[in-house]
Short mmCIF file of C-alpha atoms in Angstrom, two decimals:
data_model
loop_
_atom_site.label_atom_id
_atom_site.label_comp_id
_atom_site.label_asym_id
_atom_site.label_seq_id
_atom_site.Cartn_x
_atom_site.Cartn_y
_atom_site.Cartn_z
CA MET A 1496 30.14 -1.87 1.02
CA LYS A 1497 29.17 -3.63 -2.55
CA ILE A 1498 25.18 -3.70 -2.15
CA ALA A 1499 22.97 -5.54 -4.74
CA ILE A 1500 19.00 -4.90 -5.25
CA MET A 1501 16.44 -7.10 -6.41
CA THR A 1502 13.34 -5.53 -7.21
CA GLN A 1503 10.86 -5.97 -10.06
CA PRO A 1504 11.50 -5.29 -13.81
CA LEU A 1505 11.66 -1.33 -14.35
CA GLY A 1506 10.47 1.49 -16.71
CA ARG A 1507 6.51 0.52 -17.30
CA ASN A 1508 5.64 1.66 -13.66
CA TYR A 1509 6.32 5.26 -11.98
CA GLY A 1510 6.11 3.96 -8.68
CA GLY A 1511 8.43 0.78 -9.27
CA MET A 1512 10.81 3.25 -10.81
CA MET A 1513 10.81 5.81 -8.22
CA GLN A 1514 11.28 3.08 -5.16
CA ALA A 1515 13.62 1.58 -7.17
CA TYR A 1516 15.66 4.95 -7.72
CA ALA A 1517 14.98 6.13 -4.28
CA LEU A 1518 17.01 2.78 -2.77
CA GLN A 1519 19.14 2.96 -4.96
CA LYS A 1520 19.97 6.90 -4.36
CA VAL A 1521 19.39 6.59 -0.70
CA LEU A 1522 22.56 3.75 -0.18
CA LYS A 1523 24.48 5.61 -2.88
CA ASP A 1524 24.08 8.65 -0.30
CA MET A 1525 25.29 6.46 2.71
CA GLY A 1526 28.77 5.44 0.25
CA HIS A 1527 28.20 2.30 -0.92
CA GLU A 1528 28.11 0.72 -4.49
CA VAL A 1529 25.01 -0.12 -5.83
CA VAL A 1530 23.53 -2.52 -8.71
CA THR A 1531 20.32 -2.93 -9.34
CA ILE A 1532 19.44 -6.28 -10.62
CA ASN A 1533 18.35 -6.02 -14.08
CA HIS A 1534 15.47 -9.10 -13.62
CA HIS A 1535 12.27 -10.20 -16.12
CA ALA A 1536 10.68 -13.11 -16.66
CA PRO A 1537 12.40 -15.57 -18.87
CA SER A 1538 11.21 -14.81 -23.20
CA LYS A 1539 8.61 -17.20 -24.50
CA GLY A 1540 9.40 -19.69 -26.59
CA ALA A 1541 8.85 -19.23 -30.44
CA VAL A 1542 5.65 -21.76 -30.33
CA TYR A 1543 4.43 -19.54 -27.88
CA ARG A 1544 4.94 -16.53 -29.97
CA LEU A 1545 4.04 -18.57 -33.20
CA ALA A 1546 0.63 -19.27 -31.28
CA ARG A 1547 0.15 -15.95 -29.80
CA LEU A 1548 0.49 -14.22 -33.40
CA GLY A 1549 -1.79 -16.64 -34.32
CA PHE A 1550 -5.03 -15.55 -31.88
CA ARG A 1551 -3.89 -12.36 -31.62
CA LEU A 1552 -4.93 -12.56 -36.03
CA LEU A 1553 -8.05 -14.20 -35.48
CA LYS A 1554 -9.15 -11.53 -32.66
CA LYS A 1555 -7.99 -8.84 -35.33
CA VAL A 1556 -10.08 -9.96 -38.19
CA THR A 1557 -13.03 -10.57 -36.03
CA GLY A 1558 -12.31 -7.48 -34.75
CA GLN A 1559 -12.60 -8.25 -31.59
CA ARG A 1560 -8.66 -6.67 -31.24
CA LYS A 1561 -7.69 -3.68 -31.28
CA GLN A 1562 -3.77 -3.05 -30.64
CA PRO A 1563 -1.42 -3.86 -33.69
CA VAL A 1564 -0.58 -7.50 -34.40
CA ASN A 1565 2.41 -7.43 -33.45
CA PHE A 1566 2.19 -5.02 -30.33
CA GLU A 1567 5.40 -5.49 -28.81
CA LYS A 1568 7.75 -4.42 -31.31
CA HIS A 1569 6.39 -1.00 -30.55
CA TYR A 1570 7.53 -1.11 -26.94
CA SER A 1571 10.96 0.81 -27.77
CA TYR A 1572 8.71 3.69 -28.27
CA ILE A 1573 6.04 3.63 -25.92
CA PHE A 1574 8.30 3.12 -22.97
CA GLN A 1575 11.05 5.66 -24.83
CA ASP A 1576 10.65 8.30 -21.74
CA THR A 1577 10.10 6.37 -18.78
CA GLN A 1578 12.60 3.08 -19.64
CA ALA A 1579 15.59 6.74 -20.76
CA PHE A 1580 15.37 7.95 -17.01
CA VAL A 1581 15.81 4.64 -15.56
CA ASP A 1582 19.10 4.38 -18.26
CA GLN A 1583 20.36 8.09 -16.84
CA HIS A 1584 19.41 7.16 -12.40
CA ILE A 1585 19.50 4.15 -11.84
CA THR A 1586 22.72 1.57 -12.31
CA GLN A 1587 21.11 -1.32 -13.58
CA SER A 1588 23.18 -4.88 -14.21
CA GLU A 1589 23.36 -6.58 -17.60
CA TYR A 1590 19.81 -7.51 -18.57
CA ILE A 1591 19.13 -11.07 -16.66
CA ASP A 1592 15.85 -13.32 -17.95
CA ASN A 1593 16.60 -16.86 -16.53
CA ASP A 1594 18.17 -19.11 -13.53
CA ALA A 1595 21.12 -19.30 -14.34
CA ASP A 1596 22.28 -15.77 -15.87
CA LEU A 1597 21.33 -14.46 -12.11
CA LYS A 1598 23.45 -16.87 -10.04
CA ALA A 1599 26.41 -16.53 -12.69
CA HIS A 1600 26.17 -12.56 -12.11
CA PHE A 1601 26.29 -13.19 -8.46
CA ASP A 1602 29.65 -16.11 -8.55
CA LYS A 1603 31.76 -13.27 -10.92
CA ASN A 1604 30.26 -10.02 -8.32
CA SER A 1605 31.48 -10.20 -4.95
CA TYR A 1606 28.45 -8.54 -3.69
CA ASP A 1607 28.51 -8.54 -0.09
CA ALA A 1608 24.63 -8.01 0.58
CA VAL A 1609 21.64 -8.20 -0.92
CA ILE A 1610 18.14 -5.88 -0.48
CA VAL A 1611 15.20 -7.61 -2.37
CA GLY A 1612 12.80 -4.61 -1.71
CA SER A 1613 10.87 -3.20 -2.44
CA ASP A 1614 6.80 -2.57 -4.00
CA GLN A 1615 5.63 -5.96 -3.92
CA THR A 1616 8.32 -8.06 -4.79
CA TRP A 1617 6.74 -11.11 -2.32
CA ARG A 1618 3.54 -10.80 -4.34
CA PRO A 1619 3.59 -14.19 -6.68
CA MET A 1620 1.39 -13.13 -9.42
CA TYR A 1621 4.01 -9.44 -9.94
CA SER A 1622 7.37 -11.44 -9.72
CA PRO A 1623 8.94 -12.72 -12.66
CA ASN A 1624 10.00 -16.06 -9.97
CA ILE A 1625 8.56 -15.74 -6.55
CA TYR A 1626 11.94 -17.56 -5.59
CA ASN A 1627 14.56 -15.31 -7.13
CA TYR A 1628 12.86 -12.60 -4.39
CA TYR A 1629 13.19 -15.05 -1.41
CA LEU A 1630 16.66 -15.04 -2.55
CA ASP A 1631 16.72 -19.17 -3.63
CA PHE A 1632 19.61 -18.90 -6.58
CA LEU A 1633 22.32 -17.59 -2.96
CA GLU A 1634 20.83 -20.07 -0.43
CA HIS A 1635 23.94 -21.77 -0.12
CA ASP A 1636 25.76 -18.93 -0.05
CA THR A 1637 26.48 -17.73 3.90
CA LYS A 1638 28.86 -15.18 3.12
CA ILE A 1639 26.63 -12.72 1.10
CA LYS A 1640 24.12 -10.73 4.04
CA LYS A 1641 20.49 -11.40 2.60
CA ILE A 1642 18.31 -8.39 3.17
CA ALA A 1643 14.60 -7.73 2.49
CA TYR A 1644 13.30 -3.71 2.86
CA ALA A 1645 9.73 -2.56 2.13
CA SER A 1646 8.73 -5.85 0.67
CA SER A 1647 5.12 -6.11 0.02
CA PHE A 1648 2.61 -9.05 -0.02
CA GLY A 1649 0.84 -6.56 -1.93
CA VAL A 1650 -2.51 -7.03 -0.47
CA ASP A 1651 -3.70 -8.68 3.29
CA THR A 1652 -4.50 -12.16 2.58
CA TRP A 1653 -2.27 -15.15 1.47
CA GLU A 1654 -1.98 -15.82 -1.85
CA TYR A 1655 0.40 -18.76 -1.82
CA SER A 1656 0.39 -22.48 -2.72
CA ALA A 1657 0.83 -24.89 -0.82
CA GLU A 1658 3.94 -25.49 -2.69
CA GLN A 1659 4.90 -21.54 -2.84
CA THR A 1660 4.69 -21.27 1.72
CA HIS A 1661 7.30 -24.10 2.32
CA ARG A 1662 10.20 -23.10 -0.30
CA CYS A 1663 9.15 -19.45 0.94
CA ALA A 1664 9.41 -19.81 4.36
CA GLU A 1665 12.68 -22.17 3.81
CA LEU A 1666 14.50 -19.38 2.60
CA ALA A 1667 13.05 -16.71 4.21
CA LYS A 1668 14.77 -17.88 7.40
CA LEU A 1669 18.17 -18.05 5.59
CA PHE A 1670 17.68 -13.69 5.94
CA ASP A 1671 19.47 -11.82 8.02
CA ALA A 1672 17.06 -8.63 8.37
CA ILE A 1673 13.32 -8.27 6.94
CA SER A 1674 11.58 -5.58 7.03
CA VAL A 1675 7.88 -4.98 5.10
CA ARG A 1676 6.05 -1.94 4.02
CA GLU A 1677 2.80 -2.26 5.81
CA GLN A 1678 1.59 -3.79 9.09
CA SER A 1679 -0.35 -7.11 7.48
CA GLY A 1680 2.97 -7.89 6.07
CA MET A 1681 4.10 -8.28 9.33
CA GLU A 1682 1.26 -10.48 10.38
CA LEU A 1683 2.07 -12.27 7.17
CA CYS A 1684 5.79 -13.60 7.66
CA GLU A 1685 5.18 -14.61 10.90
CA LYS A 1686 2.00 -16.55 10.41
CA TYR A 1687 2.80 -18.76 6.92
CA LEU A 1688 6.37 -17.59 6.95
CA GLY A 1689 7.83 -18.10 9.97
CA VAL A 1690 9.78 -15.11 10.25
CA GLU A 1691 9.79 -12.22 12.34
CA SER A 1692 10.15 -8.27 10.47
CA GLU A 1693 9.85 -4.96 11.18
CA CYS A 1694 7.70 -2.77 8.99
CA VAL A 1695 8.96 0.48 7.49
CA LEU A 1696 8.94 3.41 5.51
CA ASP A 1697 8.41 2.84 1.33
CA PRO A 1698 11.80 3.85 -0.02
CA THR A 1699 10.26 6.88 -1.65
CA LEU A 1700 9.75 8.54 1.62
CA LEU A 1701 13.46 8.08 2.61
CA LEU A 1702 13.74 11.45 0.35
CA ASP A 1703 13.13 14.45 0.76
CA LYS A 1704 10.96 16.70 -1.33
CA GLU A 1705 13.43 18.59 -2.95
CA ASP A 1706 15.33 15.34 -3.96
CA TYR A 1707 11.83 15.28 -6.42
CA LEU A 1708 12.32 19.11 -7.22
CA ALA A 1709 15.61 18.39 -8.64
CA LEU A 1710 14.48 16.02 -10.94
CA ILE A 1711 11.95 17.59 -11.84
CA GLY A 1712 14.42 20.39 -12.70
CA ASP A 1713 13.13 23.45 -15.02
CA ARG A 1714 11.81 22.11 -18.02
CA TYR A 1715 8.74 20.44 -15.83
CA LYS A 1716 8.63 23.88 -13.22
CA GLY A 1717 6.03 25.04 -15.03
CA ALA A 1718 4.23 21.60 -16.39
CA GLN A 1719 0.44 21.66 -16.97
CA GLY A 1720 -0.75 21.84 -13.21
CA LYS A 1721 -2.71 24.18 -10.66
CA GLY A 1722 -5.63 21.77 -11.07
CA VAL A 1723 -6.87 18.17 -9.81
CA PHE A 1724 -4.34 15.52 -10.81
CA THR A 1725 -5.88 12.28 -11.87
CA TYR A 1726 -3.64 9.84 -11.62
CA PHE A 1727 -5.84 6.46 -10.98
CA LEU A 1728 -4.40 2.96 -12.17
CA ASP A 1729 -7.25 1.31 -13.16
CA THR A 1730 -9.51 3.99 -15.17
CA SER A 1731 -13.27 3.86 -14.58
CA GLU A 1732 -16.35 6.31 -15.27
CA ASP A 1733 -17.07 6.52 -11.75
CA LYS A 1734 -13.55 7.68 -10.77
CA GLU A 1735 -14.08 10.21 -13.96
CA SER A 1736 -17.55 11.26 -12.73
CA ALA A 1737 -16.03 11.93 -8.93
CA ALA A 1738 -13.02 13.84 -10.38
CA VAL A 1739 -14.60 16.29 -12.40
CA GLN A 1740 -17.06 17.18 -9.05
CA LEU A 1741 -13.73 17.75 -7.33
CA ALA A 1742 -12.67 20.36 -9.70
CA ALA A 1743 -16.00 21.97 -10.05
CA LYS A 1744 -16.22 22.31 -6.34
CA LEU A 1745 -12.97 23.28 -5.84
CA GLU A 1746 -13.30 25.66 -9.15
CA THR A 1747 -10.10 24.90 -11.47
CA HIS A 1748 -9.56 21.58 -13.84
CA THR A 1749 -8.85 17.98 -14.06
CA TYR A 1750 -5.62 16.85 -16.00
CA LYS A 1751 -3.75 13.81 -15.67
CA CYS A 1752 0.20 12.28 -17.03
CA TYR A 1753 0.05 8.91 -17.83
CA ALA A 1754 -0.74 6.33 -20.90
CA ASN A 1755 -4.71 6.88 -22.70
CA VAL A 1756 -4.49 2.98 -22.45
CA GLY A 1757 -2.34 0.61 -20.54
CA VAL A 1758 -0.48 -2.27 -22.40
CA SER A 1759 -2.71 -4.94 -20.97
CA GLN A 1760 -5.83 -3.05 -22.30
CA PRO A 1761 -5.94 -3.50 -26.04
CA THR A 1762 -8.71 -0.72 -26.77
CA SER A 1763 -6.58 1.71 -29.21
CA ALA A 1764 -5.50 1.22 -32.47
CA ASN A 1765 -3.20 4.63 -31.82
CA VAL A 1766 0.05 3.68 -30.30
CA ASP A 1767 0.73 6.95 -29.27
CA ASP A 1768 -1.98 6.03 -26.69
CA TYR A 1769 -0.19 3.72 -24.82
CA ARG A 1770 2.95 6.19 -24.72
CA MET A 1771 4.49 6.94 -21.25
CA PRO A 1772 5.02 10.42 -20.36
CA PRO A 1773 8.94 11.06 -18.99
CA VAL A 1774 8.72 10.52 -14.64
CA GLU A 1775 9.96 13.99 -14.58
CA GLU A 1776 6.18 15.61 -15.83
CA TRP A 1777 5.23 12.42 -13.70
CA LEU A 1778 6.78 13.82 -10.63
CA ALA A 1779 5.96 18.17 -11.46
CA SER A 1780 2.07 16.63 -11.40
CA PHE A 1781 2.05 16.31 -7.96
CA ALA A 1782 4.33 19.23 -7.43
CA ASN A 1783 2.02 21.52 -9.79
CA ALA A 1784 -0.92 19.98 -8.25
CA GLU A 1785 -4.04 21.99 -5.82
CA PHE A 1786 -5.42 18.48 -5.49
CA VAL A 1787 -5.15 15.09 -6.08
CA LEU A 1788 -7.22 12.55 -6.73
CA THR A 1789 -5.63 8.50 -6.81
CA ASP A 1790 -6.06 4.62 -6.83
CA SER A 1791 -2.97 4.72 -6.83
CA PHE A 1792 -0.10 3.27 -3.70
CA HIS A 1793 2.47 5.80 -4.71
CA GLY A 1794 -0.26 8.90 -5.69
CA CYS A 1795 -0.78 9.25 -1.98
CA VAL A 1796 2.84 9.06 -1.24
CA PHE A 1797 4.15 11.35 -3.38
CA SER A 1798 0.83 13.65 -2.51
CA ILE A 1799 1.68 12.78 0.73
CA ILE A 1800 6.62 14.00 0.03
CA PHE A 1801 4.80 17.34 -1.44
CA ASN A 1802 1.64 18.03 1.18
CA LYS A 1803 -0.63 17.82 -1.18
CA PRO A 1804 -4.59 17.68 -0.30
CA PHE A 1805 -5.80 14.61 -1.53
CA ILE A 1806 -8.05 11.91 -1.75
CA ALA A 1807 -7.04 7.96 -2.11
CA ILE A 1808 -9.72 5.52 -3.70
CA GLY A 1809 -8.83 1.99 -3.00
CA ASN A 1810 -10.56 -1.40 -4.16
CA LYS A 1811 -10.00 -4.58 -2.69
CA GLU A 1812 -9.29 -6.43 -5.81
CA ARG A 1813 -6.09 -5.18 -5.84
CA GLY A 1814 -5.58 -4.86 -2.04
CA LEU A 1815 -6.32 -1.94 0.65
CA GLY A 1816 -3.72 -3.34 3.44
CA ARG A 1817 -0.97 -0.99 1.68
CA PHE A 1818 -3.17 1.86 1.54
CA GLU A 1819 -4.58 1.84 4.81
CA SER A 1820 -1.03 0.90 6.48
CA LEU A 1821 0.86 3.96 4.90
CA LEU A 1822 -2.16 6.25 5.57
CA THR A 1823 -2.76 4.72 9.43
CA ILE A 1824 1.02 5.98 9.72
CA PHE A 1825 0.31 9.71 9.02
CA GLY A 1826 -3.05 9.74 10.95
CA LEU A 1827 -4.79 10.43 7.49
CA SER A 1828 -6.69 6.87 7.43
CA ASP A 1829 -10.50 9.54 6.49
CA ARG A 1830 -9.03 10.01 3.39
CA LEU A 1831 -9.83 6.71 1.71
CA VAL A 1832 -12.78 5.72 -0.39
CA LEU A 1833 -14.05 2.95 -1.61
CA ASP A 1834 -13.94 2.88 -5.40
CA ASN A 1835 -17.80 1.42 -4.92
CA ASN A 1836 -18.49 3.94 -3.07
CA ILE A 1837 -16.71 7.20 -4.16
CA ASP A 1838 -18.56 10.19 -1.78
CA ILE A 1839 -15.44 12.38 -1.80
CA GLN A 1840 -18.37 15.44 -0.57
CA ALA A 1841 -16.86 15.64 3.32
CA LEU A 1842 -13.52 15.50 2.15
CA VAL A 1843 -12.70 17.74 -0.35
CA LYS A 1844 -12.82 21.06 2.35
CA LYS A 1845 -11.39 19.13 5.14
CA GLU A 1846 -7.96 20.64 5.21
CA ILE A 1847 -4.99 18.12 6.17
CA ASP A 1848 -2.65 18.85 8.81
CA TRP A 1849 0.33 18.78 7.51
CA LYS A 1850 2.74 19.70 10.06
CA GLU A 1851 1.91 16.39 12.02
CA VAL A 1852 1.56 13.93 8.67
CA ASN A 1853 5.40 16.38 8.58
CA PHE A 1854 6.53 15.63 11.82
CA ARG A 1855 5.81 11.45 12.04
CA LEU A 1856 7.93 11.22 8.07
CA ILE A 1857 10.74 12.44 10.32
CA GLU A 1858 9.72 9.79 12.90
CA TYR A 1859 9.21 7.34 10.54
CA LYS A 1860 11.62 7.99 8.43
CA ALA A 1861 14.24 7.75 11.48
CA ALA A 1862 13.45 4.50 12.37
CA SER A 1863 13.09 2.83 8.63
CA MET A 1864 17.04 4.55 8.26
CA SER A 1865 17.98 3.08 11.50
CA PHE A 1866 16.95 -0.24 9.94
CA LEU A 1867 18.44 -0.18 7.05
CA LYS A 1868 22.07 0.76 8.35
CA ARG A 1869 21.84 -1.81 11.04
CA SER A 1870 21.07 -4.36 8.32
CA ILE A 1871 23.86 -4.13 6.56
CA VAL A 1872 26.63 -3.78 9.00
CA ILE A 1873 28.84 -6.71 8.34
CA ASN A 1874 29.36 -8.01 11.35
#
């Protein structure tokens, strides 16, 4: 079959890139022809860009902004290594940033199926156009199979407006099969969209550890590690302090592998502070770790894949549902602490039963693969 994947824009988030890579690889290994749609938010007009430039200049001259005024011109450098991974390992369509081009792409390509997923594709604030991720542009196309695989709302509360709820419920009912990444997602589908769904694993968990070791290769095999690897999406003094305490108890050091500053945090004038390390080095940081401290969903995922003891720091505002669902599946609920009460003492020496975790992974992987295979079979 020829299959299209609709996911979030790639290149700026390690977890997002890895789930896209994993889902495409799984489908290709099944023998399918797969293309990930290179979908982005509409580009801003000249008036917006001019107003933004003026606002930034004002912030700069008043000392309230450290980033370069025309920061976007540095993106090709900042995302050089991550974009190289996407270009090399993920088959993508042409760049698409508007509804007309999106529909035109599907009109000229005879796809047998389109899969929405994974990651937070159904979270309005993160989606370039939430209706696109319910396949509004294929509403009247009855030939193409419409599937959601491990799509996520990101949180366990409903963030849609009344208008979005009504429209997305209409579109969701046109899907042939729907699966979500969290147990809470099943409840949201039923309550607000009026559709049934299954809970499946994030695509990254459908691949084996050896698949990721092959990506790491010899170049990054001996990269920094053998200590406490910290992977924080939201850094804070409390998290950094917890990492230092953890390393002290384990008589080792801390290390990280991500940009010093996020592009949405204009706190540095040095462009190098925003540059993202290569994906392969990021993966190697998990593979080489003694212990992982993270506030990231995919940080937990790769700790599990590489069988690394870890502590997850949850944030209620970012959403705890995806952490709770993932950790419950593997019997690891006790590995979660809250960012306003980071107590690592009891978890530092508590061992994880990796035999049980890996047994559960085999079971859930089989069920998730079964959903995927059943969903894409042509009637």
